[in-house]
CSV table of C-alpha atoms in Angstrom, one decimal:
chain,number,residue,atom,x,y,z
A,220,MET,CA,82.3,-117.8,-97.5
A,221,ASN,CA,82.1,-116.9,-101.2
A,222,PRO,CA,85.5,-115.5,-102.2
A,223,ASN,CA,84.0,-113.4,-105.0
A,224,LYS,CA,81.6,-111.8,-102.5
A,225,LYS,CA,84.4,-111.1,-100.1
A,226,HIS,CA,86.4,-109.5,-102.9
A,227,SER,CA,83.3,-107.4,-103.8
A,228,HIS,CA,82.9,-106.1,-100.3
A,229,LYS,CA,86.6,-105.3,-100.2
A,230,SER,CA,86.4,-103.4,-103.5
A,231,ILE,CA,83.4,-101.4,-102.3
A,232,PHE,CA,85.2,-100.5,-99.0
A,233,VAL,CA,88.3,-99.3,-101.0
A,234,PHE,CA,86.0,-97.3,-103.3
A,235,ALA,CA,84.2,-95.7,-100.4
A,236,LEU,CA,87.5,-94.9,-98.6
A,237,GLY,CA,88.8,-93.3,-101.8
A,238,MET,CA,85.7,-91.2,-102.2
A,239,LEU,CA,85.9,-90.1,-98.6
A,240,GLY,CA,89.6,-89.1,-99.0
A,241,VAL,CA,88.8,-87.0,-102.1
A,242,PHE,CA,85.9,-85.3,-100.2
A,243,LEU,CA,88.1,-84.5,-97.2
A,244,LEU,CA,90.7,-83.1,-99.5
A,245,SER,CA,88.1,-80.9,-101.2
A,246,LEU,CA,86.7,-79.8,-97.9
A,247,THR,CA,90.2,-78.9,-96.5
A,248,LEU,CA,91.3,-76.9,-99.5
A,249,ARG,CA,88.0,-74.9,-99.5
A,250,PHE,CA,88.0,-74.0,-95.8
A,251,TRP,CA,91.8,-73.5,-95.4
A,252,GLN,CA,92.2,-69.8,-94.4
A,253,LEU,CA,88.8,-69.0,-95.9
A,254,GLU,CA,88.9,-65.5,-94.4
A,255,ARG,CA,92.5,-64.7,-95.6
A,256,PHE,CA,91.4,-61.7,-97.8
A,257,ASN,CA,89.4,-59.3,-95.6
A,258,THR,CA,87.5,-57.7,-98.5
A,259,LEU,CA,85.0,-58.4,-101.2
A,260,VAL,CA,86.7,-60.4,-103.9
A,261,PHE,CA,85.5,-60.0,-107.5
A,262,ASP,CA,81.7,-60.4,-107.8
A,263,GLU,CA,81.3,-60.7,-104.0
A,264,VAL,CA,80.7,-56.9,-104.3
A,265,TYR,CA,77.3,-58.0,-105.8
A,266,TYR,CA,76.4,-61.3,-104.3
A,267,ALA,CA,77.6,-60.9,-100.7
A,268,LYS,CA,76.1,-57.4,-100.7
A,269,PHE,CA,72.7,-58.5,-102.2
A,270,ALA,CA,72.6,-61.4,-99.8
A,271,ASN,CA,73.0,-59.0,-96.8
A,272,ASP,CA,70.4,-56.7,-98.3
A,273,TYR,CA,67.9,-59.4,-97.9
A,274,LEU,CA,68.8,-59.7,-94.3
A,275,THR,CA,68.7,-56.0,-93.7
A,276,LYS,CA,65.6,-55.6,-95.9
A,277,THR,CA,67.3,-53.1,-98.1
A,278,PRO,CA,65.7,-52.8,-101.6
A,279,PHE,CA,68.0,-53.3,-104.6
A,280,PHE,CA,68.1,-54.4,-108.2
A,281,ASN,CA,69.8,-57.5,-109.3
A,282,ALA,CA,70.5,-58.6,-112.9
A,283,HIS,CA,70.3,-62.3,-112.1
A,284,PRO,CA,67.6,-64.5,-110.5
A,285,PRO,CA,67.8,-64.4,-106.7
A,286,LEU,CA,68.3,-68.0,-105.5
A,287,SER,CA,72.1,-67.8,-105.0
A,288,GLN,CA,71.7,-64.7,-102.9
A,289,TYR,CA,69.2,-66.4,-100.7
A,290,ILE,CA,71.6,-69.2,-100.1
A,291,ILE,CA,74.5,-66.8,-99.3
A,292,ALA,CA,72.1,-64.9,-97.0
A,293,ILE,CA,71.4,-68.1,-95.1
A,294,GLY,CA,75.1,-68.6,-94.8
A,295,ILE,CA,75.6,-65.1,-93.4
A,296,TRP,CA,72.8,-65.5,-90.9
A,297,ILE,CA,74.2,-68.8,-89.6
A,298,GLY,CA,77.8,-67.5,-89.8
A,299,THR,CA,77.1,-64.5,-87.6
A,300,HIS,CA,75.8,-66.9,-84.9
A,301,LEU,CA,78.8,-69.1,-84.9
A,302,PRO,CA,81.5,-68.6,-82.2
A,303,PHE,CA,84.4,-68.9,-84.7
A,304,GLY,CA,85.6,-67.4,-88.0
A,305,LYS,CA,85.8,-63.9,-86.6
A,306,THR,CA,89.6,-63.2,-87.0
A,307,ALA,CA,88.7,-60.3,-89.3
A,308,VAL,CA,85.7,-58.2,-90.1
A,309,ASN,CA,84.6,-55.6,-92.6
A,310,SER,CA,81.5,-53.6,-93.4
A,311,MET,CA,81.7,-53.8,-97.2
A,312,ALA,CA,78.6,-55.8,-97.6
A,313,GLY,CA,76.5,-53.3,-95.7
A,314,SER,CA,76.9,-54.8,-92.2
A,315,LEU,CA,79.9,-55.7,-90.0
A,316,LEU,CA,80.7,-59.2,-91.2
A,317,SER,CA,83.6,-61.6,-91.3
A,318,PRO,CA,84.6,-63.0,-94.7
A,319,TRP,CA,83.9,-66.4,-93.2
A,320,ASP,CA,80.3,-65.4,-92.7
A,321,TYR,CA,79.6,-64.9,-96.4
A,322,ARG,CA,81.9,-67.6,-97.7
A,323,TRP,CA,81.6,-70.7,-95.6
A,324,LEU,CA,78.4,-72.1,-97.1
A,325,ASN,CA,79.8,-71.7,-100.6
A,326,ALA,CA,82.9,-73.6,-99.4
A,327,LEU,CA,80.8,-76.4,-97.9
A,328,THR,CA,78.6,-76.7,-101.0
A,329,GLY,CA,81.6,-76.7,-103.4
A,330,SER,CA,83.2,-79.6,-101.4
A,331,PHE,CA,80.3,-81.8,-102.5
A,332,ILE,CA,80.6,-81.1,-106.3
A,333,PRO,CA,83.3,-83.8,-106.9
A,334,LEU,CA,81.1,-86.4,-105.1
A,335,VAL,CA,78.0,-85.4,-107.3
A,336,VAL,CA,80.1,-85.7,-110.5
A,337,GLY,CA,81.3,-89.1,-109.3
A,338,ALA,CA,77.8,-90.2,-108.6
A,339,LEU,CA,76.8,-89.1,-112.1
A,340,ALA,CA,79.7,-91.0,-113.6
A,341,TYR,CA,78.7,-94.2,-111.7
A,342,GLN,CA,75.1,-93.8,-112.7
A,343,LEU,CA,76.1,-93.7,-116.4
A,344,VAL,CA,78.5,-96.7,-116.5
A,345,ARG,CA,78.3,-98.5,-113.1
A,346,ARG,CA,82.1,-98.7,-112.7
A,347,HIS,CA,83.7,-97.8,-109.4
A,348,SER,CA,87.0,-97.0,-111.0
A,349,TYR,CA,85.4,-94.6,-113.5
A,350,ALA,CA,83.4,-92.9,-110.8
A,351,PHE,CA,86.5,-92.4,-108.6
A,352,LEU,CA,88.5,-90.9,-111.4
A,353,ALA,CA,85.7,-88.5,-112.3
A,354,THR,CA,85.5,-87.5,-108.6
A,355,LEU,CA,89.3,-87.0,-108.4
A,356,PHE,CA,89.4,-84.9,-111.6
A,357,ALA,CA,86.6,-82.7,-110.4
A,358,ALA,CA,88.4,-82.2,-107.1
A,359,CYS,CA,91.5,-81.2,-109.0
A,360,ASP,CA,89.8,-78.4,-111.0
A,361,GLY,CA,91.2,-75.0,-109.9
A,362,LEU,CA,88.3,-73.0,-111.1
A,363,PHE,CA,85.8,-74.9,-109.0
A,364,LEU,CA,88.1,-74.5,-106.0
A,365,VAL,CA,88.4,-70.7,-106.5
A,366,GLU,CA,84.6,-70.3,-107.1
A,367,SER,CA,83.9,-72.3,-103.9
A,368,ARG,CA,86.1,-70.1,-101.7
A,369,TYR,CA,84.2,-66.9,-102.3
A,370,ALA,CA,80.6,-65.7,-102.2
A,371,LEU,CA,79.9,-66.3,-105.9
A,372,ASN,CA,77.1,-68.2,-107.6
A,373,ASN,CA,78.5,-70.4,-110.3
A,374,ILE,CA,79.0,-73.5,-108.1
A,375,TYR,CA,75.3,-73.5,-107.3
A,376,LEU,CA,74.3,-73.3,-110.9
A,377,VAL,CA,76.5,-76.3,-111.8
A,378,LEU,CA,75.6,-78.3,-108.7
A,379,PHE,CA,71.8,-78.0,-109.3
A,380,GLY,CA,72.1,-78.7,-113.0
A,381,ILE,CA,74.1,-81.9,-112.4
A,382,LEU,CA,71.8,-83.0,-109.7
A,383,GLY,CA,68.8,-82.5,-112.0
A,384,GLN,CA,70.4,-84.8,-114.6
A,385,LEU,CA,71.5,-87.4,-112.0
A,386,PHE,CA,68.1,-87.6,-110.4
A,387,LEU,CA,66.4,-88.0,-113.9
A,388,LEU,CA,68.8,-90.9,-114.7
A,389,LYS,CA,68.1,-92.5,-111.4
A,390,SER,CA,64.3,-92.2,-112.0
A,391,VAL,CA,64.4,-94.7,-114.9
A,392,GLU,CA,65.9,-97.3,-112.6
A,393,ALA,CA,63.0,-97.0,-110.1
A,394,LYS,CA,59.3,-97.8,-110.2
A,395,GLY,CA,56.2,-96.4,-108.7
A,396,LYS,CA,56.5,-93.8,-105.9
A,397,LYS,CA,60.3,-93.9,-106.0
A,398,ARG,CA,60.3,-93.0,-109.6
A,399,TRP,CA,58.1,-90.0,-108.9
A,400,LEU,CA,60.3,-88.9,-106.1
A,401,TRP,CA,63.4,-88.9,-108.3
A,402,LEU,CA,61.4,-87.1,-111.0
A,403,VAL,CA,60.3,-84.4,-108.7
A,404,LEU,CA,63.8,-83.9,-107.4
A,405,ALA,CA,65.1,-83.7,-110.9
A,406,GLY,CA,62.6,-81.0,-111.8
A,407,ILE,CA,63.6,-79.1,-108.6
A,408,GLY,CA,67.2,-79.3,-109.6
A,409,PHE,CA,66.6,-78.0,-113.1
A,410,GLY,CA,64.4,-75.2,-111.9
A,411,ALA,CA,66.9,-74.2,-109.1
A,412,SER,CA,69.8,-74.1,-111.7
A,413,ALA,CA,67.8,-71.6,-113.8
A,414,ALA,CA,67.0,-69.7,-110.6
A,415,ILE,CA,70.7,-69.1,-110.1
A,416,LYS,CA,71.4,-67.7,-113.6
A,417,TRP,CA,69.5,-68.1,-116.9
A,418,ASN,CA,72.3,-70.1,-118.4
A,419,GLY,CA,71.4,-72.8,-115.9
A,420,LEU,CA,68.8,-73.7,-118.5
A,421,TRP,CA,71.6,-75.2,-120.6
A,422,PHE,CA,71.5,-78.3,-118.4
A,423,LEU,CA,67.8,-78.6,-119.2
A,424,LEU,CA,68.6,-78.1,-122.9
A,425,GLY,CA,71.1,-80.9,-122.8
A,426,THR,CA,68.5,-83.1,-121.2
A,427,TYR,CA,65.9,-82.3,-123.9
A,428,LEU,CA,68.5,-83.1,-126.6
A,429,ILE,CA,69.6,-86.4,-125.1
A,430,LEU,CA,66.0,-87.4,-124.7
A,431,ILE,CA,65.4,-86.6,-128.4
A,432,CYS,CA,68.5,-88.7,-129.3
A,433,ALA,CA,67.3,-91.6,-127.2
A,434,TRP,CA,63.9,-91.6,-128.8
A,435,ALA,CA,65.4,-91.3,-132.3
A,436,VAL,CA,67.6,-94.4,-131.7
A,437,ARG,CA,64.6,-96.3,-130.3
A,438,LEU,CA,62.5,-95.4,-133.4
A,439,ILE,CA,65.3,-96.5,-135.7
A,440,GLN,CA,65.7,-99.8,-133.8
A,441,GLY,CA,61.9,-100.2,-133.7
A,442,LYS,CA,61.6,-100.7,-137.4
A,443,LYS,CA,60.1,-103.9,-138.6
A,444,GLY,CA,63.4,-105.4,-139.8
A,445,ASP,CA,65.2,-104.9,-136.5
A,446,LYS,CA,62.2,-106.4,-134.6
A,447,GLU,CA,62.3,-109.5,-136.7
A,448,HIS,CA,66.0,-109.9,-136.0
A,449,SER,CA,65.5,-109.4,-132.3
A,450,ARG,CA,63.0,-112.2,-132.1
A,451,GLU,CA,65.4,-114.6,-133.8
A,452,VAL,CA,68.4,-113.9,-131.6
A,453,ASN,CA,69.1,-115.0,-128.0
A,454,SER,CA,68.4,-112.0,-125.8
A,455,ALA,CA,71.9,-112.5,-124.2
A,456,LEU,CA,73.4,-111.0,-127.4
A,457,ILE,CA,71.6,-107.8,-126.8
A,458,PRO,CA,73.6,-105.3,-124.7
A,459,PRO,CA,72.0,-104.2,-121.4
A,460,GLU,CA,70.3,-100.9,-121.6
A,461,SER,CA,72.1,-97.7,-120.5
A,462,PRO,CA,70.2,-95.3,-118.1
A,463,VAL,CA,70.4,-92.8,-121.0
A,464,GLN,CA,68.7,-95.3,-123.3
A,465,LYS,CA,66.0,-96.0,-120.7
A,466,LEU,CA,64.9,-92.4,-120.7
A,467,THR,CA,62.4,-93.4,-123.4
A,468,GLN,CA,60.6,-95.4,-120.7
A,469,LEU,CA,59.3,-92.1,-119.3
A,470,ASN,CA,55.8,-91.2,-120.5
A,471,PHE,CA,54.6,-87.8,-121.6
A,472,ILE,CA,53.2,-86.8,-118.2
A,473,GLU,CA,56.5,-87.7,-116.4
A,474,VAL,CA,58.6,-85.8,-119.0
A,475,GLY,CA,56.3,-82.8,-118.9
A,476,LEU,CA,56.4,-82.7,-115.2
A,477,THR,CA,60.2,-83.1,-114.9
A,478,LEU,CA,61.3,-80.9,-117.8
A,479,ALA,CA,58.6,-78.2,-117.8
A,480,VAL,CA,56.1,-77.9,-115.0
A,481,ILE,CA,58.3,-78.3,-111.9
A,482,PRO,CA,61.2,-76.2,-113.3
A,483,ILE,CA,58.9,-73.4,-114.1
A,484,LEU,CA,57.2,-73.7,-110.7
A,485,VAL,CA,60.5,-73.7,-108.8
A,486,TYR,CA,61.8,-70.7,-110.8
A,487,SER,CA,58.7,-68.7,-110.3
A,488,LEU,CA,58.5,-69.5,-106.5
A,489,SER,CA,62.1,-68.5,-106.1
A,490,TRP,CA,61.1,-64.9,-106.8
A,491,ILE,CA,58.6,-64.6,-103.9
A,492,PRO,CA,61.1,-63.3,-101.2
A,493,HIS,CA,62.7,-60.9,-103.7
A,494,LEU,CA,59.3,-59.5,-104.8
A,495,HIS,CA,58.2,-59.2,-101.2
A,496,LEU,CA,61.2,-56.9,-100.5
A,497,ASN,CA,61.1,-55.3,-104.0
A,498,PRO,CA,57.5,-55.3,-105.2
A,499,THR,CA,58.3,-53.2,-108.3
A,500,PRO,CA,59.2,-54.1,-110.9
A,501,ASN,CA,56.9,-57.1,-110.7
A,502,PHE,CA,57.7,-60.7,-111.8
A,503,TRP,CA,57.2,-60.3,-115.5
A,504,GLN,CA,58.8,-56.8,-115.6
A,505,MET,CA,61.9,-58.3,-113.8
A,506,GLN,CA,62.3,-60.9,-116.5
A,507,THR,CA,62.3,-58.1,-119.1
A,508,GLU,CA,64.6,-55.9,-117.0
A,509,ILE,CA,67.1,-58.8,-116.7
A,510,LEU,CA,67.0,-59.5,-120.5
A,511,THR,CA,67.4,-55.8,-121.5
A,512,TYR,CA,70.2,-55.3,-118.9
A,513,HIS,CA,72.3,-58.1,-120.4
A,514,GLN,CA,71.5,-57.0,-124.0
A,515,ARG,CA,72.9,-53.5,-123.2
A,516,ILE,CA,76.2,-54.9,-122.0
A,517,LYS,CA,78.8,-54.8,-124.8
A,518,SER,CA,81.9,-56.9,-125.1
A,519,GLY,CA,85.6,-56.3,-125.4
A,520,PRO,CA,88.5,-55.1,-123.2
A,521,ASP,CA,86.9,-51.7,-122.8
A,522,VAL,CA,83.9,-53.3,-121.1
A,523,HIS,CA,86.0,-55.6,-118.9
A,524,PRO,CA,89.7,-56.7,-119.2
A,525,TYR,CA,88.9,-60.4,-118.8
A,526,CYS,CA,86.1,-60.7,-121.4
A,527,SER,CA,86.7,-63.9,-123.4
A,528,THR,CA,85.3,-65.7,-126.4
A,529,TRP,CA,83.3,-68.9,-126.1
A,530,TYR,CA,85.6,-70.8,-128.5
A,531,SER,CA,88.7,-69.9,-126.3
A,532,TRP,CA,87.3,-71.6,-123.2
A,533,PRO,CA,88.2,-75.2,-124.0
A,534,LEU,CA,91.9,-74.1,-124.3
A,535,MET,CA,91.6,-71.8,-121.3
A,536,LEU,CA,93.2,-68.9,-123.1
A,537,ARG,CA,91.8,-66.1,-121.0
A,538,PRO,CA,91.3,-66.7,-117.2
A,539,ILE,CA,90.2,-64.1,-114.8
A,540,VAL,CA,92.2,-62.4,-112.1
A,541,TYR,CA,89.8,-62.3,-109.1
A,542,PHE,CA,92.3,-60.7,-106.7
A,543,TYR,CA,95.8,-59.2,-107.2
A,544,LYS,CA,97.8,-57.2,-104.7
A,545,THR,CA,101.5,-56.6,-104.1
A,546,ALA,CA,103.0,-55.9,-100.7
A,547,SER,CA,106.4,-55.7,-99.0
A,548,ASN,CA,107.7,-55.7,-95.4
A,549,ASN,CA,108.9,-52.2,-95.9
A,550,ALA,CA,105.4,-50.8,-96.4
A,551,GLN,CA,102.6,-50.3,-94.0
A,552,PRO,CA,100.6,-53.5,-93.2
A,553,ASP,CA,97.6,-53.9,-95.4
A,554,PRO,CA,94.5,-55.0,-93.3
A,555,VAL,CA,93.1,-56.8,-96.4
A,556,LEU,CA,96.2,-59.1,-96.6
A,557,PRO,CA,97.4,-61.9,-94.3
A,558,PRO,CA,100.9,-61.5,-92.7
A,559,LEU,CA,103.8,-61.6,-95.1
A,560,PRO,CA,106.5,-64.2,-95.1
A,561,GLU,CA,109.6,-63.3,-93.1
A,562,GLY,CA,112.3,-61.7,-95.2
A,563,ALA,CA,110.0,-61.0,-98.2
A,564,THR,CA,110.9,-57.9,-100.1
A,565,LYS,CA,108.1,-57.9,-102.6
A,566,THR,CA,105.2,-60.4,-102.4
A,567,ILE,CA,102.4,-61.0,-104.8
A,568,PHE,CA,98.9,-62.2,-103.7
A,569,ASP,CA,97.1,-63.4,-106.8
A,570,VAL,CA,93.8,-65.4,-107.1
A,571,HIS,CA,93.4,-66.6,-110.6
A,572,ALA,CA,90.0,-68.0,-111.6
A,573,MET,CA,91.4,-70.6,-114.0
A,574,GLY,CA,91.0,-74.3,-114.4
A,575,ASN,CA,93.8,-76.9,-113.9
A,576,PRO,CA,95.6,-76.4,-117.3
A,577,PHE,CA,96.5,-80.0,-117.9
A,578,LEU,CA,93.0,-81.2,-116.8
A,579,TRP,CA,91.3,-78.8,-119.2
A,580,TRP,CA,93.6,-79.3,-122.1
A,581,LEU,CA,93.6,-83.1,-121.8
A,582,SER,CA,89.8,-83.0,-121.3
A,583,THR,CA,89.4,-81.1,-124.5
A,584,LEU,CA,91.5,-83.7,-126.4
A,585,ALA,CA,89.6,-86.5,-124.7
A,586,LEU,CA,86.3,-85.0,-125.8
A,587,LEU,CA,87.5,-84.8,-129.4
A,588,LEU,CA,88.5,-88.4,-129.2
A,589,VAL,CA,85.1,-89.3,-127.9
A,590,ILE,CA,83.5,-87.5,-130.8
A,591,GLY,CA,85.7,-89.3,-133.2
A,592,VAL,CA,84.8,-92.7,-131.7
A,593,LEU,CA,81.1,-92.0,-131.8
A,594,VAL,CA,81.2,-90.7,-135.4
A,595,HIS,CA,83.1,-93.8,-136.4
A,596,ARG,CA,80.6,-96.1,-134.7
A,597,ILE,CA,77.7,-94.3,-136.4
A,598,LEU,CA,79.4,-94.7,-139.8
A,599,VAL,CA,80.1,-98.4,-139.2
A,600,TRP,CA,76.5,-98.9,-138.0
A,601,LEU,CA,75.1,-97.2,-141.1
A,602,GLN,CA,77.4,-99.2,-143.4
A,603,THR,CA,76.4,-102.4,-141.7
A,604,ARG,CA,72.7,-101.7,-142.1
A,605,SER,CA,73.1,-100.9,-145.7
A,606,GLU,CA,75.3,-103.8,-146.7
A,607,ALA,CA,73.7,-106.5,-144.5
A,608,SER,CA,72.0,-109.3,-146.5
A,609,VAL,CA,69.3,-111.7,-145.2
A,610,ASP,CA,71.6,-114.6,-146.0
A,611,THR,CA,74.6,-113.3,-144.2
A,612,ILE,CA,75.7,-114.1,-140.7
A,613,GLU,CA,75.5,-110.5,-139.8
A,614,GLN,CA,71.7,-110.7,-140.1
A,615,GLN,CA,71.6,-113.3,-137.2
A,616,ARG,CA,71.9,-110.5,-134.6
A,617,PRO,CA,70.1,-107.2,-134.2
A,618,ILE,CA,72.0,-104.2,-135.6
A,619,LEU,CA,71.8,-101.9,-132.6
A,620,PHE,CA,73.2,-98.4,-132.0
A,621,PRO,CA,75.0,-97.5,-129.8
A,622,PRO,CA,76.1,-101.1,-129.2
A,623,THR,CA,77.3,-100.5,-125.6
A,624,ALA,CA,76.6,-98.5,-122.5
A,625,GLU,CA,79.9,-96.7,-123.1
A,626,MET,CA,78.7,-95.5,-126.5
A,627,TRP,CA,75.6,-94.1,-124.8
A,628,LEU,CA,78.0,-92.4,-122.4
A,629,ALA,CA,79.8,-90.9,-125.3
A,630,LEU,CA,76.6,-89.6,-126.8
A,631,TYR,CA,75.5,-88.2,-123.4
A,632,LEU,CA,78.8,-86.3,-122.8
A,633,ILE,CA,78.9,-84.8,-126.3
A,634,VAL,CA,75.3,-83.6,-126.3
A,635,ASN,CA,75.5,-82.1,-122.9
A,636,TRP,CA,78.9,-80.5,-123.5
A,637,ALA,CA,77.6,-78.9,-126.7
A,638,ALA,CA,74.3,-77.8,-125.1
A,639,ASN,CA,76.3,-75.9,-122.4
A,640,LEU,CA,78.7,-74.3,-124.9
A,641,LEU,CA,77.1,-73.6,-128.3
A,642,PRO,CA,74.3,-71.3,-127.0
A,643,TRP,CA,77.0,-68.8,-126.1
A,644,MET,CA,77.7,-68.3,-129.8
A,645,LYS,CA,74.7,-66.0,-130.0
A,646,VAL,CA,75.5,-64.0,-126.9
A,647,THR,CA,76.8,-60.6,-127.6
A,648,ARG,CA,77.5,-59.3,-124.1
A,649,CYS,CA,80.9,-59.7,-122.3
A,650,ILE,CA,81.3,-63.4,-121.2
A,651,PHE,CA,83.9,-65.0,-119.0
A,652,LEU,CA,85.7,-68.3,-118.5
A,653,TYR,CA,83.5,-69.3,-115.6
A,654,HIS,CA,80.6,-69.7,-118.1
A,655,TYR,CA,82.4,-72.9,-119.3
A,656,MET,CA,82.2,-74.6,-115.9
A,657,GLY,CA,79.2,-76.7,-116.9
A,658,CYS,CA,80.9,-77.8,-120.1
A,659,SER,CA,84.1,-78.6,-118.2
A,660,VAL,CA,82.3,-81.2,-116.1
A,661,PHE,CA,81.3,-83.2,-119.2
A,662,ALA,CA,84.8,-82.8,-120.7
A,663,ALA,CA,86.4,-84.0,-117.5
A,664,LEU,CA,84.1,-87.0,-117.6
A,665,ALA,CA,85.3,-87.8,-121.0
A,666,LEU,CA,89.0,-87.7,-119.8
A,667,ALA,CA,88.1,-89.9,-116.9
A,668,TRP,CA,86.5,-92.4,-119.3
A,669,TRP,CA,89.6,-92.7,-121.5
A,670,THR,CA,91.9,-92.9,-118.4
A,671,ASP,CA,89.8,-95.6,-116.9
A,672,ARG,CA,89.8,-97.6,-120.2
A,673,TRP,CA,93.6,-97.3,-120.5
A,674,LEU,CA,94.2,-98.3,-116.9
A,675,HIS,CA,92.3,-101.5,-117.5
A,676,SER,CA,94.0,-102.2,-120.8
A,677,PRO,CA,96.2,-105.3,-121.2
A,678,GLN,CA,98.7,-103.1,-123.1
A,679,THR,CA,101.4,-101.7,-120.9
A,680,ARG,CA,101.7,-98.6,-123.1
A,681,LEU,CA,98.0,-97.7,-122.6
A,682,ARG,CA,98.2,-98.4,-118.8
A,683,GLY,CA,101.2,-96.1,-118.7
A,684,MET,CA,99.3,-93.4,-120.5
A,685,GLY,CA,96.5,-93.6,-117.9
A,686,VAL,CA,98.9,-93.3,-115.0
A,687,THR,CA,100.7,-90.4,-116.7
A,688,ILE,CA,97.4,-88.5,-117.1
A,689,ILE,CA,96.6,-88.9,-113.4
A,690,PHE,CA,100.0,-87.7,-112.3
A,691,LEU,CA,99.9,-84.7,-114.8
A,692,VAL,CA,96.5,-83.6,-113.4
A,693,LEU,CA,97.6,-84.0,-109.8
A,694,GLY,CA,101.0,-82.3,-110.4
A,695,ALA,CA,99.4,-79.4,-112.2
A,696,PHE,CA,96.9,-78.9,-109.4
A,697,ILE,CA,99.7,-78.7,-106.9
A,698,PHE,CA,101.9,-76.5,-109.1
A,699,TRP,CA,99.1,-73.9,-109.7
A,700,MET,CA,97.7,-74.2,-106.1
A,701,PRO,CA,99.3,-70.9,-105.0
A,702,ILE,CA,97.2,-68.9,-107.4
A,703,TYR,CA,94.0,-70.8,-106.6
A,704,LEU,CA,94.4,-70.1,-102.8
A,705,GLY,CA,96.1,-66.7,-103.1
A,706,LEU,CA,99.3,-67.8,-101.4
A,707,PRO,CA,102.2,-65.3,-101.2
A,708,LEU,CA,104.5,-65.5,-104.2
A,709,SER,CA,107.7,-63.9,-105.3
A,710,GLN,CA,107.9,-62.2,-108.7
A,711,MET,CA,109.7,-65.2,-110.1
A,712,GLU,CA,107.4,-67.7,-108.5
A,713,TRP,CA,104.4,-65.9,-110.0
A,714,LYS,CA,106.0,-65.6,-113.5
A,715,ILE,CA,106.7,-69.3,-113.9
A,716,ARG,CA,103.0,-70.0,-113.4
A,717,MET,CA,101.9,-67.5,-116.1
A,718,TRP,CA,102.6,-69.8,-119.1
A,719,LEU,CA,100.6,-67.8,-121.6
A,720,ALA,CA,100.7,-64.0,-122.1
A,721,SER,CA,96.9,-64.0,-122.2
A,722,TRP,CA,96.8,-65.3,-118.6
A,723,VAL,CA,98.1,-62.0,-117.2
């Protein structure tokens, strides 16, 4: 038996086992005591209620597209027919429901996000170690954990947006009917993301921008001089194409279908059930109503205490308190809260919608390093092109940019991060930290890239840095776990987790 093949099978098995372990961890954390707060937490007052309104056929107005409420409604309908998850009930959503009923489908969906992020990482670079680190970091993000444990809609927006990009990248690796299948799925993903919230369009914007970049590089490389060099050089010297680079293989019809026709069709069709229940305003009037509603919302602490600025998100300066209650054994039991620990005099139950601090801070630094590397490569490439002479050795090989699949990865991460962040500069309404969730995926992918490179470095110092980053992310996730899950804390235990005054 070929020893290399045996080693390859072993590596794949270890990789699959690791991915399964991360998924099971994500699943456990999202479902653990899912019904512990018997109330509507934060925006559950909208989404759980609106979802139940569809089931009870109660007309209502919603300031966002309806797809996430359909999904939650499906979860409620299934949940009410399950023989478990009924330890507590309330009627805050308009019907007598258990918190499990309106939360379980979000928890299940959120459990798959780390796997989808890992799949995207593998599609970009084809490295199992990089894909596993991306999956692990996504599973250690506290904001995604919190958003998955309640009937909210941001996890659906991110999931559909990432799937749209993943399917588009997979389409360029396929031919014929398989390519069309991936393209159709990509278009559905982009349309579904926009049908959750309009800012789901940022994933589509990032795709447009990276496609433009890929075409720009191809046109530059397609100049006569580069073509002549390419004919003279052994093809083995030319780096293999990245899936991002291969996007230029898509023709006009395929791009138009994926990035325009299908997304518009999916978004439009998503309104049919809503309009059947609420025939007025009509489809076009609803789009105007949504726009004017958000334009009327101001910003600042008077509007909402947890409004934050877009430029504060990468440093996570202003998280959101989704739930906060104090209790003691001397007071009457609160039906909303789980039983208090024995001997507790004053207990704090706090659910903070915040990311893993070390993951976010290190991801921001990693992204800045990626930008630096990419800018440096561009400058070197431009200098090489301008200084190259026909008689020099440099002219014996094609001057390509970016020279490796990893540089295409860098370009992809930067463009998509910027596309998900910079449009918020023009938004005047109150905005929140969870609007950074799409950006955080690409920032975490940048951190996973550096960590993977350092772990495979021959330098002990760099390998030590990679290991340190992993332990910092895991340690921070465990340390702040109580305020992700809403575990009972003493006053001191709560204070030592509030590192910044703006977190309170």
